[in-house]
Coordinates of C-alpha atoms in Angstrom, one line a residue:
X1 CA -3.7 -4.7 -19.0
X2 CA -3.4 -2.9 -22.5
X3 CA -4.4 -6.1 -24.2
X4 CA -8.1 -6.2 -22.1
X5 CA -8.2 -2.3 -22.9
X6 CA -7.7 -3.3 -26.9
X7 CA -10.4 -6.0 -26.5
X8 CA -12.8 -3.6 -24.6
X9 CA -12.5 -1.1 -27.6
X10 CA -12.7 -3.8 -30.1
X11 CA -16.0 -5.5 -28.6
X12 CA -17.6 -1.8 -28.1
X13 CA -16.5 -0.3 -31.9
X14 CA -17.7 -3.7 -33.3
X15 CA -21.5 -3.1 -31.3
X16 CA -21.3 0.8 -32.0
X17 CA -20.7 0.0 -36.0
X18 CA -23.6 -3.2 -36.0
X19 CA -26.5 -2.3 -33.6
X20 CA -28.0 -0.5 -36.3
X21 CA -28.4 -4.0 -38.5
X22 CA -28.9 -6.6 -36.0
X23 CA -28.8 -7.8 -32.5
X24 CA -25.2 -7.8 -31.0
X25 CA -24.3 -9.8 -28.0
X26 CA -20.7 -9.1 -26.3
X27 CA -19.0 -11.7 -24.1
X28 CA -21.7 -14.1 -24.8
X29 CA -21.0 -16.9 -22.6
X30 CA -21.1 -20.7 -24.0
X31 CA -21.7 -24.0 -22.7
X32 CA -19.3 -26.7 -21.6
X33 CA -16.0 -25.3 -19.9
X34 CA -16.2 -21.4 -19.6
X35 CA -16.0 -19.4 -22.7
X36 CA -17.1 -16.2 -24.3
X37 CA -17.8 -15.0 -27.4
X38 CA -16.3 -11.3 -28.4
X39 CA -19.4 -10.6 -30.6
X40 CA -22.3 -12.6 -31.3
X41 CA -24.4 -11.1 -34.3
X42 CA -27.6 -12.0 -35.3
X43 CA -29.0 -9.7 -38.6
X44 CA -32.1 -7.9 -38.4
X45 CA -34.8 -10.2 -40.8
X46 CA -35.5 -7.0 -42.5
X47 CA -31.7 -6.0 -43.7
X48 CA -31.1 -2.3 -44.0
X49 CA -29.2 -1.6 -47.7
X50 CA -27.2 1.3 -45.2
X51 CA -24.9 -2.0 -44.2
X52 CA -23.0 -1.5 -47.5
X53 CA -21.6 1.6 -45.7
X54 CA -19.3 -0.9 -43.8
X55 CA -18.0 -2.4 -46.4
X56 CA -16.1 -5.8 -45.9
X57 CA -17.5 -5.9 -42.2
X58 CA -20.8 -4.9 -43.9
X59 CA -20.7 -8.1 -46.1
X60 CA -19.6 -10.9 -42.9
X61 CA -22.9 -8.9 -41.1
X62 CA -25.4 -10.0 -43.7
X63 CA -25.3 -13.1 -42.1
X64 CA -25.5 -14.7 -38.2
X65 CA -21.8 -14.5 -37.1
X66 CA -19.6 -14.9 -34.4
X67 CA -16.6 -12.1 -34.5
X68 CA -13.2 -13.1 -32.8
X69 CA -11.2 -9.8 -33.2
X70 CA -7.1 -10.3 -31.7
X71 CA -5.0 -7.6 -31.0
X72 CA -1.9 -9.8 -31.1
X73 CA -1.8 -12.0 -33.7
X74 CA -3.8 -15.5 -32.9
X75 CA -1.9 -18.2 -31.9
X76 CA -3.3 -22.2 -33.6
X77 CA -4.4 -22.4 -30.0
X78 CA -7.2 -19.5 -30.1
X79 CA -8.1 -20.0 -33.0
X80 CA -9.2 -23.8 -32.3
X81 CA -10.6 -22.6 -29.4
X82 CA -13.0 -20.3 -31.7
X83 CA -13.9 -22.8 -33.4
X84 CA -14.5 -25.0 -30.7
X85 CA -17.6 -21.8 -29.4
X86 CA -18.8 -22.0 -33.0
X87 CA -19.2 -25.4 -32.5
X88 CA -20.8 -25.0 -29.4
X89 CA -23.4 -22.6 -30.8
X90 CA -24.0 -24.9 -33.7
X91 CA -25.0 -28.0 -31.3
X92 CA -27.3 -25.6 -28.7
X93 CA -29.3 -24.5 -32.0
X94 CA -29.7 -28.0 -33.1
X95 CA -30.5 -29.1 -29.5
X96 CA -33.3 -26.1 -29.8
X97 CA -34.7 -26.8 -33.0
X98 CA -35.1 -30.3 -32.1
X99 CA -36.8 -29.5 -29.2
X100 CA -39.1 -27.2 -30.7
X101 CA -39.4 -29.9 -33.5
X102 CA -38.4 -27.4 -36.2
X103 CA -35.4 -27.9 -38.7
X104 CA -32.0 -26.2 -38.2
X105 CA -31.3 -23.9 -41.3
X106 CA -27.8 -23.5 -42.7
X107 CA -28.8 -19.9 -42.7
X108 CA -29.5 -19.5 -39.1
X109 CA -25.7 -21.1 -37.8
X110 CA -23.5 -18.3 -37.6
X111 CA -20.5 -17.6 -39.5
X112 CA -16.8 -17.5 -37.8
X113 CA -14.7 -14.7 -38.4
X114 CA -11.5 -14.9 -36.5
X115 CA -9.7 -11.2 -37.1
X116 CA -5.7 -11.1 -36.7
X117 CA -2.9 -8.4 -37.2
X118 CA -0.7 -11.3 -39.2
X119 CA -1.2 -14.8 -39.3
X120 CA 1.8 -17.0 -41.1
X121 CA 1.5 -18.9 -44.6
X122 CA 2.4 -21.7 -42.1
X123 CA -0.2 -21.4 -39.7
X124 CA -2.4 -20.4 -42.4
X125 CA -1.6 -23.9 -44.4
X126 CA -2.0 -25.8 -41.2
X127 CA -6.0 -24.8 -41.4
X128 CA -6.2 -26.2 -44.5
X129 CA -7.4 -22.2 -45.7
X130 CA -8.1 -21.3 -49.1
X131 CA -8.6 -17.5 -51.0
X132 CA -12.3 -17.9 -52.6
X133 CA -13.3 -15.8 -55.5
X134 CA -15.1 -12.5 -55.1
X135 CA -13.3 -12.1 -51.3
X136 CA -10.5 -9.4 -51.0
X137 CA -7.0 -10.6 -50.0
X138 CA -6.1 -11.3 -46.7
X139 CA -10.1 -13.3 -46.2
X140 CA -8.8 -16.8 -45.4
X141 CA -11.3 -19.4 -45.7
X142 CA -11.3 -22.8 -43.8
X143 CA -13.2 -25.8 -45.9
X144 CA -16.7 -25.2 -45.8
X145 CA -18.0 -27.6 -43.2
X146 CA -16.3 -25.4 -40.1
X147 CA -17.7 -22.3 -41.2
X148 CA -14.9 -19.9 -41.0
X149 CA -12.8 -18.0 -42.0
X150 CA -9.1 -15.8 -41.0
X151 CA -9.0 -12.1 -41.4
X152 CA -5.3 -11.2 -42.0
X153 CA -5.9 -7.1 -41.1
X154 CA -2.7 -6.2 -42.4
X155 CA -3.3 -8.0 -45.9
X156 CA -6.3 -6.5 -46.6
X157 CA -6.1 -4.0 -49.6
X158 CA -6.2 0.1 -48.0
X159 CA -9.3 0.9 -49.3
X160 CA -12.6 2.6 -48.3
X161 CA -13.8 -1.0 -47.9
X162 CA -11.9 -2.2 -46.0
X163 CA -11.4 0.5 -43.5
X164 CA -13.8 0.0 -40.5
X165 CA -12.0 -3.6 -40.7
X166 CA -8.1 -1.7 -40.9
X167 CA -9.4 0.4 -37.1
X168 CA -9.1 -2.8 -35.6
X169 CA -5.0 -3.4 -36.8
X170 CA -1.9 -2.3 -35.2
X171 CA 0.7 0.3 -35.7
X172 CA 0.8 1.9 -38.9
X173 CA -1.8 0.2 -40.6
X174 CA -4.2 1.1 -37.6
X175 CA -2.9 5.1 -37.8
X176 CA -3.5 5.0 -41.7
X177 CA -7.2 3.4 -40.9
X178 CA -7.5 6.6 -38.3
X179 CA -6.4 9.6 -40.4
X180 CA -8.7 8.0 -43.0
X181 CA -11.8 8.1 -40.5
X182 CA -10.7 12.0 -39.7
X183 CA -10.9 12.9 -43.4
X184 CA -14.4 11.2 -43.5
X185 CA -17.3 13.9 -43.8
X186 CA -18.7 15.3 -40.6
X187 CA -22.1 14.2 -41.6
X188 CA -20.9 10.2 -42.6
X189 CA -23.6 8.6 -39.7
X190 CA -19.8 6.7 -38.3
X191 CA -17.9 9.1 -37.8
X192 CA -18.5 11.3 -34.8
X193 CA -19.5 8.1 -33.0
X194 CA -16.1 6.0 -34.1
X195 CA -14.1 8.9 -33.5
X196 CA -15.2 9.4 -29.7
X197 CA -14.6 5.7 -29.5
X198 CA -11.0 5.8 -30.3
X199 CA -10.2 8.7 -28.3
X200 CA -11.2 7.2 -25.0
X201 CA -9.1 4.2 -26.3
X202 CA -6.4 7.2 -26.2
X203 CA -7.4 8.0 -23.0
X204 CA -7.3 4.4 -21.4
X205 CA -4.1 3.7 -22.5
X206 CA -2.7 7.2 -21.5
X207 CA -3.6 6.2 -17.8
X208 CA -1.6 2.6 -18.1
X209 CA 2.2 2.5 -17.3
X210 CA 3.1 -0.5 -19.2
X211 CA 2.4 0.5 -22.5
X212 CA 3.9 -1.3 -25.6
X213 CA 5.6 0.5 -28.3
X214 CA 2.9 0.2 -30.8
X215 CA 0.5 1.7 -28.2
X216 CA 2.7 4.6 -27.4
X217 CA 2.9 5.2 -31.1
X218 CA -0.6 5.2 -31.4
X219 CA -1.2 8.2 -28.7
X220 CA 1.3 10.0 -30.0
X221 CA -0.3 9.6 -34.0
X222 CA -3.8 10.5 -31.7
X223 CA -2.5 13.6 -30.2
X224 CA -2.7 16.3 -33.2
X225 CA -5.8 14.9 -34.4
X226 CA -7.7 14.6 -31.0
X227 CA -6.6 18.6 -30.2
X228 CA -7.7 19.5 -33.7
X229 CA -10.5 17.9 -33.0
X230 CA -11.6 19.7 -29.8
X231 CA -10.3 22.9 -31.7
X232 CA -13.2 22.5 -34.4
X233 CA -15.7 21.4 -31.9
X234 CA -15.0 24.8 -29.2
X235 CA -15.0 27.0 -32.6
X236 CA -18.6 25.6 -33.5
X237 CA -19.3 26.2 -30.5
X238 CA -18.4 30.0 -30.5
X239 CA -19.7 30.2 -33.8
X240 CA -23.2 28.8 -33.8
X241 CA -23.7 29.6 -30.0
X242 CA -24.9 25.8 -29.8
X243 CA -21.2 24.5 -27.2
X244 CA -23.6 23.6 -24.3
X245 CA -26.3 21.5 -26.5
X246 CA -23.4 19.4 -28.2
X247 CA -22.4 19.3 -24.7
X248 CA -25.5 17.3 -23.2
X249 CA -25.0 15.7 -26.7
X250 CA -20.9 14.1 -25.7
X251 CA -22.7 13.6 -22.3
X252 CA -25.0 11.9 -23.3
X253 CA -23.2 10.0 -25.3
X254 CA -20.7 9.2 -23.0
X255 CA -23.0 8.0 -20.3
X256 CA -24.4 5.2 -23.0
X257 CA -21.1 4.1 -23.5
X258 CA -20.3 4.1 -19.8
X259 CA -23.4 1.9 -19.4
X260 CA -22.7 -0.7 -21.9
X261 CA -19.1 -1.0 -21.1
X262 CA -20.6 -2.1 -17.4
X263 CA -23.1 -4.3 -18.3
X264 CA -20.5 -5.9 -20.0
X265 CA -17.9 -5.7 -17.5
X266 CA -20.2 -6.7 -13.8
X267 CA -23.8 -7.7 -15.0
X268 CA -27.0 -5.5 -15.6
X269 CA -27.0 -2.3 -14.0
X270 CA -30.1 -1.3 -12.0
X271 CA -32.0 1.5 -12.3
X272 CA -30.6 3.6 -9.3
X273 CA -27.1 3.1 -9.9
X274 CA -28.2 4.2 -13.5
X275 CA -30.1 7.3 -12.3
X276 CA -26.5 8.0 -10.4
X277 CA -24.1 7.7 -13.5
X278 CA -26.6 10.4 -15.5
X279 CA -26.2 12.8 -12.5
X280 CA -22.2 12.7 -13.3
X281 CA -20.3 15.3 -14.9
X282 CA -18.3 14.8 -18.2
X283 CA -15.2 14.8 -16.4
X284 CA -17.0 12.4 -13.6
X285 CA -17.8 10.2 -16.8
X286 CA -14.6 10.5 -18.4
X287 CA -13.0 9.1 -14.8
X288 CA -15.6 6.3 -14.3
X289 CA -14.9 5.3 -17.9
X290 CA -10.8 4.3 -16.7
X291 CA -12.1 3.0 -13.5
X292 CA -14.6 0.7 -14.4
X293 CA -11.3 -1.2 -16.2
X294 CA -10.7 -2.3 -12.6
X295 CA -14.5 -3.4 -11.1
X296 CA -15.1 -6.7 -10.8
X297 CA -18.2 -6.2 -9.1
X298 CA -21.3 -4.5 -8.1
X299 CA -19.9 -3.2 -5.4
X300 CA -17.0 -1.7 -6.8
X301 CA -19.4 0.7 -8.8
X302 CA -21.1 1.8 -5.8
X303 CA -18.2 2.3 -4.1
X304 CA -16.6 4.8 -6.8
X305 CA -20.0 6.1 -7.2
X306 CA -20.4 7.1 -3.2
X307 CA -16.7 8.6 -3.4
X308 CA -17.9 10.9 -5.9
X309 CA -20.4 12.7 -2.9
X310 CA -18.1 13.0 -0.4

């Protein structure tokens, strides 16, 4: 359960951090046998200089790619199995170009970026994986021809760079990553939005009864810095007389969230079921957001939704 709640967080950070550059695809299915793709990413054509903001994750978004973030680290297995989608992709473009009798550009096959906690020197030798000049430590590269390349999290240098890559470790590396983000200016355009995200990651896993010790760790770090930050935010509010227009502004926010996380989760949601969520209190939304864990359907929505007008 905590491992789907990691994934969820990492597939919706990844989207919040890249929409802004590109088109972003979570749980992008793939021919052949069932798969999906974390995040699929295809750049804007006209590249925003702003991506520089995000550092290391900045540079793999300058190109298409195809993001595999693991909470544990990956095992040989899933990380074949990545490159066995990238693969995939590669042969549906060619299959498209051809038919559109157009060639297939290296540039337009995406680039896979498989992200782990801690990967082995063994497992990383069995890949065949080289460190190429110009890349930070702990960027693995596989021989050119697959396209890819291992992200050891917890090799990475703790830089500004590399932060926004460090939010997706474990443990301490992942609490350093967050106290970093806190100390970022209020007005960096990541932030707020990054900060929201891993609270309700808080929040999910506060609700879960079979937590692991890294995750019980990770509330606990959360704690001080989520209460100072609701401190700050009611003292703004008393201050500049503006609490119920940051208000709609969480509310808002959180109602976006809500919707991508069930798009994601059961399918497009249609436009009454939408017109329902926006009529839902913040505390409604912040209970729909650890319930939708559970839906599997469309149904399942409706049914928590009619619940909530009894």
């Amino acid at each position: 359960m905590t491992r789907f709640i990691h994934d969820q967080f990492a597939k919706d950070y990844l989207e919040e951090l890249l929409k802004d550059y590109g088109e972003v695809k979570a749980s992008e299915k793939v021919s052949g046998e069932i798969k999906e793709i974390d995040v699929l990413f295809t750049p804007a054509k006209q590249q925003s200089s702003n991506i520089q903001i995000l550092g290391l994750l900045g540079r793999f978004a300058e190109h298409p790619a195809i993001i595999e973030p693991y909470r544990n680290p990956a095992s040989t297995d899933e990380i074949c199995d990545c490159i066995l989608k990238l693969l995939e992709i590669k042969a549906l473009l060619r299959r498209e170009a051809k038919a559109n009798k157009t060639k297939l550009q290296d540039s337009e096959i995406p680039k896979l970026w498989v992200f782990t906690p801690t990967i082995s020197e063994t497992r990383l030798s069995s890949f065949g994986t080289i460190q190429k000049q110009g890349w930070l430590s702990g960027v693995h590269f596989l021989p050119d021809a697959l396209r890819t390349a291992i992200v050891a999290i917890h090799q990475l240098p703790q830089t500004p760079e590399t932060l926004w890559l460090r939010l997706l470790g474990r443990g301490s590396v992942q609490s350093q990553a967050i106290i970093e983000l806190q100390a970022l200016p209020l007005d960096h355009p990541y932030q707020k939005q990054t900060l929201e995200l891993v609270y309700n990651l808080r929040e999910n896993l506060r609700v879960n009864q079979e937590l692991e010790a890294d995750d019980r760790e990770l509330i606990m770090r959360l704690e001080p810095l989520y209460q100072k930050n609701r401190e700050q935010a009611r003292e703004e509010g008393r201050q500049e007389g503006k609490k119920e227009g940051r208000q709609e502004g969480r509310q808002e926010g959180k109602q976006n969230l809500i919707l991508r996380q069930l798009n994601r989760r059961i399918g497009e949601i249609d436009t009454s079921l939408i017109e329902q969520i926006q009529g839902l209190s913040l505390e409604q939304l912040e209970n729909l957001g650890e319930a939708l864990l559970d839906f599997s359907s469309f149904s399942d929505l409706e049914t928590w939704l009619n619940q909530q007008s009894i």
